[in-house]
Amino acid sequence: MPRMEIYLDANATTPVLPAARDAALAVMAESYGNPSSIHGAGLRARALLDEARACARRVLQAPSGRLLFNSGATEGIQTAVLSALTALRARREGGEAIPPLLLYGATEHKAVPEALKHWNALLGLGLTMHAIPVGRDGRHDLAWLREHAPQAGLVCTMAANNETGVISDLDGIAAALRGSGALWLVDGVQALGKLALKPIERGIDYAPFSGHKLYAPKGVGMLYVRDGAPFTPLQAGGGQEGGARAGTENMAGIAALGAVLAALESGLGFAQHGQMEVQREQLAAALRDAFPGLVFNAPFAHSLPTTLNFSVAGFSSRLLLDLFDAAGLRVSGGSACSAANAAPSYVLEAMGLPAWAAAAAVRLSFGAADTPEHIAEACTRIRDCAESLRASCQLPGPVADAATRPELLTRFVVDGACCYVLCDPETRQSVVVDPLPELTERLAQWLRCRGCELLAVLDTHSHGDHASSAEALRAAVGLAPAPHDALGWPQGADQLTLGSLRLTRLALPGHTADSQAYLLHDAHGLRLAFVGDTVMPGALGRSDFAQSAPAQFAASLRRLAQTVGLHALLLPAHDYDNRFATSLSVESATQPLLAAALQGGLSDADFARHKTALEQDIAPTAWQTMACGARAGGGDAAALESVELSAPGLQRLGGKPLLVDVREPYEQRLGRLPALGLEAQAAPLSTLLSSLPAWLASGRPLVFVCRSGNRSSQAARALRRLGHARAWSLAGGLALWPAAA
Ligand code: PLP
């Protein structure tokens, strides 16, 4: 039976409190009147609305000013910004010189700067937007603010940050703004129910809130507007909310929010601040025990006790999210809004955190209604996660069970760069190809834990974008010094032997003058080749470096084709699009220049000239690193094809499909694949290459499955691109499977 979900993503949204659910249902079932109607049903709805507003005023300590119900904070922000900017425009139209700046905190939720940009343009104001810098502690630079406030028409600062939980110094900001004449918007979303905003005392002009961050449903929120602050309705119509926000009220949502606010007011079911601090300490202790390289990204002293933002050296946030998810722990990477892309968090960047920490951040957030048992179970699962990593050789621990055979090939990827560990499963003799500096410790740990004997650390070429970390890895593993060439090949050796496997090399000058391919042979012949950046999926390695040999590139490609053939599996040093492997025949189909070089239809000089043209303006990669090859234009059919298979589709699929679980071993240990009535195989994405040759040879239908459908679709596309037509990905992954089944 799947384990109960432990939800620790309260800053993204919260579940709906039972009392709020009941209140919403009661409105829909019984008190469904329109509060604008004057009959009994309408009057009952009006009473409910009035009571919810009165309760909100008490909770927010806002007896005066407007308190509007709306759809949520994004709407509240628009209304506030529209109101402030409309007033500024009116002043300008009246002949007054208005302040030229719009200021917003550098770590503000995107809704704020985007709203400023939008209304500034739409109203034709043309004011200058400036981000207020924050310090390493995430708090606004008050000296900067004091200096700039007199030129600001509107200043926007959040009360507490959604990614880090950092609490702004609202008294300090109020003091910095005093006498400036700037209007002040405080985004109260993450503070609601946790901090007293004291809007009247502090002179806050606008404060938006969202119900769904505090146990009410999505689609309901509030906006406080100071008495006397400029106001322009965002929507006009039937005069609801005293004409301040037209449109029939979302009564179910308002009733639910009212029930939450009433519960908050009574204190029942909500933890006090001190208790939440204890819970944060429990979670922090579990995390510190679990991950030795962990750092917290915001100081606890100035943060909401309910938010823990951390990074673990050597572990991407993606890996940690997959791991936590397998343990039934729902957490977020950076902020939920940016979960789809792997870009570093702008919040952590603004705080000046090192790039690795900003890119690897994980956010764990709980709510005041979470019980001590919930937190205790979360701590247990965090420790389970670490156990699983340890058992999979990803964290320091005992040497793995001798019975667990290492895979032939394990691939590690950092920002599209690939590093391979080749290991003979029988003798455990290993070679690392193209080590990456970010991986040194992890690789050393991985090899030690698996009882692997490292024979050599090889580079396929001297790198243009980083110095080789081969020496660091040799030192970390304690490899006995032995003479080798600059790329790590043992001096005088014509081959490297790993049990029954052999590695030979082939010089391929082009990308660099010293580029090599390493060819892997088993008892049956050539199995695959590590080709570095000579040929990559969708690109040929660039040859415009000082250490390149462009005139020899075409001949190297022909030499590769003559030696390995058109169909041998080629493993690249960069794989920007998750294609895993390629072949000369696959690449020739989409890269006309390669096809021409192989067919001999182009002189070597013409080839070099065409290649130079291709490389003129190579854009950086999605990770803003230097691209190691110019992407060849032209369609990659596999990238466009649908590989998704629904649950019913799987049931209809003939030909004895093999279900392949591509989750990593540390995930598989924490949560098994449900029995789906099909033959299943575990083939983690990191070791997918070990299974590729057999799958390609058999042609048996393959259905890949993972947590969310992302990695499984990468695997299916990679297989399709290599000519395996019957490869699919289970749509939505395990997240949707129980529901679909
Ligand atoms: N402001 C902050 C600090 C938030 O955390 C969020 C939501 O994540 C918003 C504004 C936007 O709220 P909503 O999407 O509910 O409108």
Coordinates of N, CA, C and O in Angstrom, one line a residue, residues 139 165-167 273 277 280 298-304:
R139 N 17.3 40.4 3.8 CA 16.6 41.6 4.1 C 17.0 42.8 3.3 O 18.1 42.9 2.8
G165 N 11.4 32.2 3.4 CA 10.7 32.6 4.7 C 11.3 33.8 5.4 O 10.9 34.2 6.5
V166 N 12.3 34.5 4.7 CA 12.9 35.6 5.4 C 11.9 36.7 5.7 O 11.1 37.1 4.8
I167 N 11.9 37.2 6.9 CA 10.9 38.2 7.3 C 11.5 39.5 7.1 O 12.6 39.8 7.6
H273 N 3.7 30.2 17.7 CA 5.0 30.5 17.2 C 6.1 29.6 17.8 O 6.9 29.0 17.1
E277 N 8.7 26.9 16.1 CA 10.1 26.9 16.1 C 10.7 25.6 16.5 O 11.7 25.1 16.0
R280 N 10.5 23.4 13.5 CA 11.6 23.7 12.6 C 12.9 23.1 13.0 O 13.6 22.5 12.2
A298 N 18.9 30.6 4.5 CA 18.4 31.8 5.1 C 18.6 31.7 6.6 O 18.4 30.6 7.2
P299 N 18.9 32.8 7.3 CA 19.1 32.7 8.8 C 17.8 32.4 9.5 O 16.8 33.1 9.2
F300 N 17.8 31.4 10.4 CA 16.6 31.1 11.1 C 16.1 32.3 11.9 O 14.9 32.5 12.1
A301 N 17.1 33.1 12.4 CA 16.7 34.2 13.3 C 15.7 35.2 12.7 O 14.9 35.8 13.3
H302 N 15.8 35.4 11.3 CA 14.9 36.3 10.7 C 14.0 35.6 9.7 O 13.6 36.2 8.6
S303 N 13.6 34.4 10.0 CA 12.8 33.7 9.0 C 11.5 33.1 9.7 O 11.5 32.8 10.9
L304 N 10.5 32.9 8.9 CA 9.3 32.2 9.4 C 9.8 30.9 9.8 O 10.5 30.2 9.1

